[in-house]
Short mmCIF file of C-alpha atoms in Angstrom, two decimals:
data_model
loop_
_atom_site.label_atom_id
_atom_site.label_comp_id
_atom_site.label_asym_id
_atom_site.label_seq_id
_atom_site.Cartn_x
_atom_site.Cartn_y
_atom_site.Cartn_z
CA MET T 1 55.21 -146.70 -48.77
CA ALA T 2 58.65 -147.08 -50.44
CA MET T 3 57.57 -145.88 -53.93
CA ASN T 4 55.91 -143.12 -52.29
CA MET T 5 59.02 -141.78 -50.38
CA VAL T 6 61.60 -142.45 -53.21
CA TYR T 7 59.20 -140.31 -55.77
CA SER T 8 58.87 -137.69 -53.13
CA PHE T 9 62.53 -137.39 -52.93
CA ILE T 10 63.23 -137.07 -56.36
CA ALA T 11 60.20 -134.58 -57.22
CA ALA T 12 61.54 -132.38 -54.23
CA ALA T 13 65.03 -132.19 -55.48
CA MET T 14 63.85 -131.43 -58.95
CA GLY T 15 61.53 -128.72 -57.29
CA VAL T 16 64.63 -126.91 -56.33
CA LEU T 17 67.20 -127.97 -58.77
CA VAL T 18 65.22 -126.60 -61.63
CA PRO T 19 64.87 -123.00 -60.56
CA LEU T 20 68.29 -122.74 -59.62
CA TYR T 21 69.75 -124.45 -62.81
CA LEU T 22 67.36 -121.83 -64.64
CA ILE T 23 68.84 -118.86 -62.90
CA GLU T 24 72.38 -120.32 -63.02
CA ARG T 25 71.80 -120.34 -66.82
CA GLU T 26 71.30 -116.61 -66.53
CA MET T 27 67.31 -116.98 -67.51
CA ASP T 28 65.39 -113.64 -66.18
CA ILE T 29 62.93 -114.33 -63.80
CA ALA T 30 59.77 -113.65 -66.01
CA ALA T 31 61.22 -116.46 -68.44
CA VAL T 32 61.73 -118.68 -65.61
CA GLY T 33 58.02 -118.33 -64.27
CA LEU T 34 56.81 -119.07 -67.84
CA VAL T 35 58.86 -122.07 -68.02
CA LEU T 36 58.09 -123.50 -64.68
CA SER T 37 54.09 -122.65 -65.58
CA ILE T 38 54.08 -125.78 -67.99
CA MET T 39 54.06 -128.18 -65.39
CA PRO T 40 50.77 -127.32 -63.46
CA LEU T 41 49.18 -126.91 -67.03
CA GLY T 42 50.06 -129.99 -68.20
CA PHE T 43 49.50 -131.46 -65.12
CA MET T 44 46.04 -130.65 -64.87
CA ILE T 45 45.07 -132.09 -68.24
CA LEU T 46 46.93 -135.16 -67.90
CA ARG T 47 46.26 -136.17 -64.28
CA ILE T 48 42.30 -136.22 -65.03
CA ILE T 49 43.20 -138.45 -68.01
CA PHE T 50 45.55 -140.73 -66.00
CA ALA T 51 43.15 -140.91 -62.98
CA SER T 52 40.32 -141.94 -65.44
CA MET T 53 42.33 -144.68 -67.14
CA ALA T 54 43.62 -145.84 -63.85
CA ASP T 55 40.17 -146.16 -62.37
CA GLY T 56 39.73 -148.97 -65.23
CA ALA T 57 43.10 -150.27 -65.67
CA GLY T 58 44.43 -150.28 -62.16
CA THR T 59 47.49 -148.40 -60.42
CA ARG T 60 50.20 -150.25 -61.49
CA ALA T 61 50.61 -149.18 -65.12
CA MET T 62 50.34 -145.27 -64.00
CA SER T 63 53.36 -146.25 -61.63
CA ILE T 64 55.48 -147.48 -64.61
CA VAL T 65 54.54 -144.42 -66.73
CA TYR T 66 55.40 -142.12 -63.82
CA SER T 67 58.83 -143.69 -63.57
CA ALA T 68 59.81 -143.49 -66.92
CA ALA T 69 58.58 -140.00 -67.37
CA SER T 70 60.88 -139.03 -64.32
CA ILE T 71 64.06 -140.52 -66.34
CA ILE T 72 62.93 -138.67 -69.75
CA SER T 73 62.31 -135.12 -67.96
CA ILE T 74 65.76 -135.49 -66.16
CA THR T 75 67.67 -136.69 -69.11
CA ILE T 76 66.16 -133.33 -71.39
CA TYR T 77 67.06 -131.36 -68.61
CA SER T 78 70.73 -132.41 -68.49
CA ILE T 79 71.24 -131.48 -72.36
CA ALA T 80 68.69 -128.61 -72.51
CA ILE T 81 70.40 -125.43 -74.16
CA ASN T 82 67.16 -123.21 -75.26
CA PRO T 83 64.07 -122.42 -73.37
CA ALA T 84 62.11 -124.87 -75.63
CA ALA T 85 64.00 -127.68 -74.53
CA PHE T 86 63.54 -126.75 -70.93
CA MET T 87 59.56 -126.37 -71.43
CA LEU T 88 59.67 -130.03 -73.01
CA ALA T 89 61.59 -131.56 -69.72
CA ARG T 90 58.88 -129.58 -67.74
CA PHE T 91 56.22 -131.26 -69.74
CA PHE T 92 57.67 -134.69 -69.04
CA GLU T 93 57.71 -133.47 -65.41
CA SER T 94 53.84 -133.02 -65.58
CA ILE T 95 53.69 -136.59 -66.74
CA ARG T 96 55.68 -137.64 -64.14
CA ALA T 97 53.69 -135.65 -61.22
CA SER T 98 50.40 -136.80 -63.05
CA GLY T 99 50.98 -140.37 -63.13
CA PHE T 100 52.14 -140.41 -59.15
CA TRP T 101 49.02 -137.94 -57.97
CA ALA T 102 46.44 -139.78 -60.16
CA VAL T 103 46.82 -143.02 -57.97
CA ILE T 104 48.86 -142.58 -54.83
CA ARG T 105 45.59 -141.50 -52.65
CA THR T 106 43.79 -144.10 -54.49
CA ASP T 107 46.17 -146.79 -53.23
CA ILE T 108 46.02 -145.75 -49.75
CA LEU T 109 42.15 -145.53 -49.63
CA SER T 110 42.09 -149.11 -50.82
CA PHE T 111 43.76 -150.27 -47.62
CA ARG T 112 41.66 -148.14 -45.39
CA THR T 113 37.94 -147.03 -45.33
CA GLY T 114 35.63 -145.49 -42.68
CA GLU T 115 35.51 -142.10 -40.76
CA ARG T 116 38.99 -141.57 -40.30
CA THR T 117 40.29 -141.95 -43.76
CA GLY T 118 41.29 -138.44 -43.88
CA ASN T 119 43.87 -139.01 -40.95
CA THR T 120 45.07 -141.93 -42.80
CA LEU T 121 45.82 -139.65 -45.97
CA ALA T 122 47.49 -137.42 -43.46
CA PHE T 123 49.86 -140.02 -41.81
CA PHE T 124 50.98 -141.15 -45.28
CA GLY T 125 51.41 -137.43 -46.40
CA SER T 126 53.38 -136.85 -43.27
CA PHE T 127 55.89 -139.61 -44.38
CA GLN T 128 55.86 -138.11 -47.98
CA ARG T 129 56.73 -134.65 -46.71
CA MET T 130 59.63 -135.86 -44.80
CA ALA T 131 61.19 -137.54 -47.92
CA ASP T 132 60.26 -134.18 -49.64
CA GLY T 133 62.37 -132.30 -47.02
CA ALA T 134 65.28 -134.93 -47.41
CA GLY T 135 65.49 -134.43 -51.30
CA ARG T 136 65.46 -130.77 -50.87
CA LEU T 137 68.27 -130.92 -48.41
CA ALA T 138 70.42 -133.46 -50.50
CA VAL T 139 70.16 -131.40 -53.56
CA GLY T 140 71.84 -128.53 -52.18
CA PHE T 141 74.79 -130.34 -51.33
CA MET T 142 74.51 -132.36 -54.56
CA ILE T 143 74.96 -129.00 -56.33
CA ALA T 144 77.63 -127.85 -54.15
CA PHE T 145 79.79 -131.15 -54.65
CA PHE T 146 78.86 -132.39 -57.91
CA SER T 147 77.59 -129.35 -59.81
CA PHE T 148 73.96 -128.90 -61.52
CA SER T 149 74.89 -131.75 -64.35
CA GLY T 150 76.12 -134.30 -61.65
CA SER T 151 72.93 -133.66 -59.63
CA PHE T 152 70.86 -134.48 -62.74
CA TRP T 153 72.52 -137.64 -63.24
CA ILE T 154 72.11 -138.70 -59.49
CA LEU T 155 68.58 -138.18 -59.78
CA ALA T 156 68.26 -140.12 -62.97
CA PHE T 157 69.81 -143.14 -61.54
CA LEU T 158 67.27 -142.93 -58.56
CA SER T 159 64.32 -142.62 -61.31
CA ILE T 160 65.64 -145.77 -62.77
CA ALA T 161 65.48 -147.53 -59.13
CA LEU T 162 62.02 -146.06 -59.07
CA LEU T 163 61.11 -147.65 -62.41
CA LEU T 164 62.76 -151.19 -61.17
CA LEU T 165 60.58 -150.54 -57.90
CA SER T 166 57.35 -150.13 -59.86
CA LEU T 167 58.20 -153.18 -62.24
CA SER T 168 58.51 -155.56 -59.12
CA PHE T 169 55.78 -154.24 -57.20
CA ASN T 170 53.23 -156.87 -58.20
CA SER T 171 54.31 -159.89 -60.18
CA GLY T 172 51.27 -159.71 -62.69
CA LYS T 173 51.23 -157.79 -65.98
CA PRO T 174 50.13 -154.33 -66.17
CA SER T 175 46.47 -153.89 -67.36
CA ALA T 176 45.97 -152.07 -70.80
CA ILE T 177 45.58 -148.44 -70.47
CA GLN T 178 42.82 -147.20 -72.97
CA ILE T 179 40.51 -143.97 -73.28
CA ASP T 180 36.74 -144.91 -74.22
CA MET T 181 33.44 -143.09 -73.88
CA LYS T 182 33.19 -144.34 -70.37
CA THR T 183 36.47 -142.78 -69.44
CA VAL T 184 35.13 -139.43 -70.95
CA ARG T 185 31.85 -139.60 -69.10
CA ARG T 186 33.76 -139.96 -65.79
CA ILE T 187 35.63 -136.78 -66.29
CA PHE T 188 32.77 -134.76 -67.55
CA SER T 189 30.20 -136.05 -65.30
CA ARG T 190 28.01 -133.47 -63.42
CA ARG T 191 29.25 -132.54 -59.75
CA GLU T 192 27.46 -131.10 -57.00
CA ARG T 193 28.11 -127.53 -55.73
CA GLY T 194 29.73 -128.87 -52.37
CA PHE T 195 32.13 -130.84 -54.53
CA TRP T 196 33.54 -127.48 -55.96
CA PHE T 197 33.18 -125.76 -52.65
CA ASN T 198 35.73 -128.31 -51.13
CA SER T 199 37.86 -127.88 -54.29
CA ILE T 200 38.24 -124.09 -53.81
CA GLY T 201 38.96 -124.71 -50.20
CA ILE T 202 41.83 -127.38 -50.96
CA THR T 203 42.99 -124.96 -53.56
CA SER T 204 43.49 -122.16 -51.37
CA ILE T 205 45.91 -123.96 -48.98
CA SER T 206 47.60 -126.34 -51.54
CA LEU T 207 48.21 -123.34 -54.03
CA ASN T 208 50.12 -121.67 -51.22
CA ILE T 209 52.76 -124.28 -50.23
CA ASN T 210 53.08 -125.51 -53.83
CA ILE T 211 54.14 -121.85 -54.70
CA LEU T 212 56.17 -121.26 -51.70
CA LEU T 213 58.33 -124.64 -52.24
CA GLY T 214 58.21 -124.86 -56.18
CA PHE T 215 58.36 -121.18 -57.13
CA LEU T 216 58.74 -118.59 -54.70
CA LEU T 217 61.18 -119.74 -51.81
CA PRO T 218 63.98 -121.05 -54.44
CA LEU T 219 63.66 -117.73 -56.43
CA PHE T 220 63.79 -115.40 -53.53
CA ALA T 221 66.78 -117.30 -51.71
CA SER T 222 68.95 -117.25 -54.62
CA ALA T 223 67.80 -114.27 -56.55
CA GLU T 224 66.88 -111.92 -53.71
CA LEU T 225 68.97 -112.92 -50.87
CA GLY T 226 71.90 -114.46 -52.57
CA PHE T 227 71.74 -117.88 -50.73
CA ALA T 228 74.17 -120.59 -51.74
CA PRO T 229 72.67 -123.66 -53.06
CA GLU T 230 73.23 -125.71 -50.04
CA LYS T 231 71.72 -122.85 -47.87
CA THR T 232 68.78 -122.55 -49.87
CA GLY T 233 68.37 -126.46 -49.96
CA ILE T 234 68.44 -126.30 -45.88
CA MET T 235 65.82 -123.63 -45.92
CA LEU T 236 63.70 -125.58 -48.23
CA ALA T 237 63.92 -128.74 -46.43
CA ILE T 238 63.08 -127.18 -42.98
CA LEU T 239 59.26 -126.89 -44.24
CA PRO T 240 58.44 -130.32 -45.38
CA ILE T 241 60.35 -132.24 -42.65
CA PHE T 242 59.32 -130.02 -39.73
CA SER T 243 55.92 -129.95 -41.26
CA GLY T 244 55.62 -133.59 -41.55
CA LEU T 245 56.90 -134.19 -38.02
CA VAL T 246 54.12 -131.80 -36.62
CA MET T 247 51.55 -133.98 -38.45
CA LEU T 248 52.65 -137.02 -36.89
CA LEU T 249 52.77 -135.30 -33.33
CA PHE T 250 49.27 -133.80 -33.85
CA LEU T 251 47.84 -136.81 -35.34
CA LYS T 252 49.13 -138.92 -32.40
CA MET T 253 47.61 -136.15 -30.08
CA ARG T 254 44.41 -136.30 -31.91
CA LEU T 255 44.20 -132.54 -31.65
CA GLY T 256 40.93 -130.92 -32.44
CA GLY T 257 40.18 -128.61 -35.25
CA ARG T 258 40.17 -125.16 -33.72
CA PRO T 259 43.79 -125.59 -32.29
CA LEU T 260 44.87 -126.77 -35.94
CA LEU T 261 43.03 -123.64 -37.24
CA LEU T 262 44.92 -121.33 -34.74
CA PHE T 263 48.26 -123.04 -35.97
CA THR T 264 47.42 -122.48 -39.56
CA PHE T 265 46.59 -119.11 -38.86
CA LEU T 266 50.18 -118.37 -37.70
CA MET T 267 51.23 -118.64 -41.44
CA VAL T 268 49.73 -115.25 -42.41
CA PRO T 269 52.20 -113.01 -40.33
CA ALA T 270 55.04 -115.14 -41.06
CA LEU T 271 54.52 -114.89 -44.81
CA LEU T 272 53.78 -111.20 -44.79
CA LEU T 273 57.20 -110.87 -42.72
CA LEU T 274 59.27 -112.93 -45.09
CA PRO T 275 60.07 -110.19 -47.80
CA ILE T 276 61.08 -107.68 -44.89
CA LEU T 277 63.43 -109.65 -42.75
CA GLY T 278 65.98 -110.45 -45.33
CA GLU T 279 68.15 -112.97 -44.37
CA SER T 280 66.67 -113.72 -40.92
CA ILE T 281 63.91 -115.80 -42.15
CA PHE T 282 64.72 -119.28 -40.70
CA LEU T 283 62.37 -118.85 -37.66
CA LEU T 284 59.64 -117.77 -40.21
CA VAL T 285 60.27 -120.84 -41.93
CA PHE T 286 59.75 -123.04 -38.69
CA ILE T 287 56.34 -121.00 -38.23
CA LEU T 288 55.00 -121.88 -41.71
CA ALA T 289 56.22 -125.78 -41.42
CA ALA T 290 54.23 -125.83 -38.14
CA GLY T 291 51.16 -123.73 -39.79
CA ASN T 292 51.31 -125.95 -42.99
CA GLY T 293 51.55 -129.41 -40.91
CA CYS T 294 48.11 -128.11 -39.41
CA ALA T 295 46.48 -127.01 -42.55
CA ASN T 296 47.59 -130.49 -44.22
CA ILE T 297 45.69 -132.38 -41.82
CA LEU T 298 42.57 -130.29 -42.15
CA ALA T 299 43.20 -130.45 -46.22
CA GLU T 300 43.32 -134.19 -46.38
CA CYS T 301 40.28 -134.72 -43.97
CA ILE T 302 38.35 -132.12 -46.42
CA LEU T 303 39.40 -134.25 -49.40
CA ALA T 304 38.77 -137.71 -47.86
CA ASP T 305 35.05 -136.36 -47.28
CA ALA T 306 34.70 -134.99 -50.66
CA VAL T 307 35.07 -138.29 -52.38
CA LYS T 308 33.97 -140.81 -49.75
CA ASN T 309 30.90 -141.73 -51.65
CA CYS T 310 32.41 -141.73 -54.95
CA ASN T 311 33.10 -145.00 -57.08
CA ASN T 312 36.06 -143.78 -59.51
CA ILE T 313 38.05 -142.04 -56.58
CA SER T 314 41.04 -141.61 -58.86
CA THR T 315 38.89 -139.42 -61.42
CA GLU T 316 37.14 -137.66 -58.67
CA ILE T 317 40.20 -136.46 -56.94
CA ALA T 318 42.02 -135.43 -60.09
CA VAL T 319 38.93 -133.19 -60.99
CA LEU T 320 39.06 -131.80 -57.63
CA HIS T 321 42.41 -130.51 -58.07
CA VAL T 322 41.50 -128.51 -61.48
CA PRO T 323 41.13 -125.17 -59.83
CA LEU T 324 44.48 -125.76 -58.18
CA ARG T 325 46.45 -126.55 -61.54
CA ILE T 326 44.70 -123.48 -63.29
CA SER T 327 45.85 -121.22 -60.55
CA GLU T 328 49.31 -122.53 -60.40
CA PHE T 329 49.54 -121.89 -64.04
CA LEU T 330 48.32 -118.17 -63.51
CA PHE T 331 50.42 -117.84 -60.57
CA MET T 332 53.78 -119.07 -62.05
CA SER T 333 53.18 -117.75 -65.52
CA ILE T 334 52.24 -114.06 -64.01
CA GLY T 335 54.50 -114.09 -61.12
CA GLY T 336 57.82 -113.96 -62.77
CA LEU T 337 56.53 -110.63 -64.41
CA VAL T 338 55.39 -109.30 -61.25
CA ILE T 339 58.50 -109.97 -59.57
CA ALA T 340 60.45 -108.22 -62.29
CA ALA T 341 58.25 -105.15 -61.65
CA PHE T 342 57.54 -104.99 -58.30
CA GLY T 343 59.37 -107.52 -56.32
CA PHE T 344 58.56 -110.25 -54.05
CA ALA T 345 56.45 -108.91 -51.55
CA PRO T 346 53.03 -108.79 -53.58
CA LEU T 347 53.25 -112.53 -53.97
CA PHE T 348 54.03 -113.09 -50.55
CA PHE T 349 51.03 -111.08 -49.69
CA VAL T 350 49.03 -113.40 -52.15
CA CYS T 351 50.00 -116.24 -50.23
CA ALA T 352 49.04 -114.94 -46.88
CA THR T 353 45.52 -113.96 -48.16
CA LEU T 354 45.21 -117.62 -49.35
CA VAL T 355 46.10 -118.82 -45.87
CA GLY T 356 43.28 -116.66 -44.36
CA LEU T 357 40.77 -117.67 -46.91
CA PHE T 358 41.62 -121.38 -46.02
CA VAL T 359 41.41 -120.45 -42.46
CA LEU T 360 37.71 -119.42 -43.00
CA PHE T 361 36.77 -122.27 -45.16
CA ALA T 362 37.96 -124.80 -42.77
CA LYS T 363 36.27 -123.13 -39.98
CA GLY T 364 32.80 -123.75 -41.37
CA TYR T 365 34.04 -127.54 -42.01
CA VAL T 366 35.27 -128.14 -38.55
CA LYS T 367 32.43 -126.94 -36.47
#
């Protein structure tokens, strides 16, 4: 839990800091989109490899890898002076994210089996989202008081703490990491049609929130609305923190699937109104947070069901997310060009459509 929270704080803070820093460096939005798109592309490839290695070597070695990658990426960002250097830093961010997400659900599922594993994932996810929100809130004030360079160094020290935490997590030595034919077979083994059906459903809602927090909302708040960094941080913090609280509340209430679907659908009008209301968007952000909390509960239950009979859970979860990473890469690489040509409204419409598709998918699941 501690490593989950510290990692989530760092990753979320970087998710706000990097787009704002690129805008501060006067990089145009189309180029920002291309730089940011490096992460999901690297994430897609590396997560599958790391997950397969973790199934054989154990999860502790991966925790050391992603902690070290976090330190390297932040260091590169702090000294980068051109797009190529920013892309290299973004690639190391993809190593950090790949290592973490390759093993975190496996660690959680190893402590809980049975019919309510989806709720267990959602429970841990609620705390992860509150740490996420704390990171987004804190980084806005870090920028205001310590500048961008000072913020990078604060996060670098936190990454060092994460590395020390991962080294002390287990007294034994990490297992050897290697790639062999068994690993390759795990990655490319044939999956049933239902596996990919679940993958597309999870992609529709995960793409929506990942794009909002890591791409659309930071750029929209800074470039379109002219929000100061601390105001941007507050807005971006509301979404994951309130989402996490909603998850905890509704898990406690054991709310049924249909009410969760209804709250999730409220995200559709909220997303359509976001580019219209200008600075008066905070109420909409609360609505998005409530809907996203409900959607996360449904998505984690769907994921747990998709891998419940799998032997190599890390690998299967990684492969399940391949369509998501491809979609993120395409959205970010093209999204900057769309914003430059047509503004933000078309991308918010796409996000609203994705939520609608997820509701239709999940409706069939909760029958």
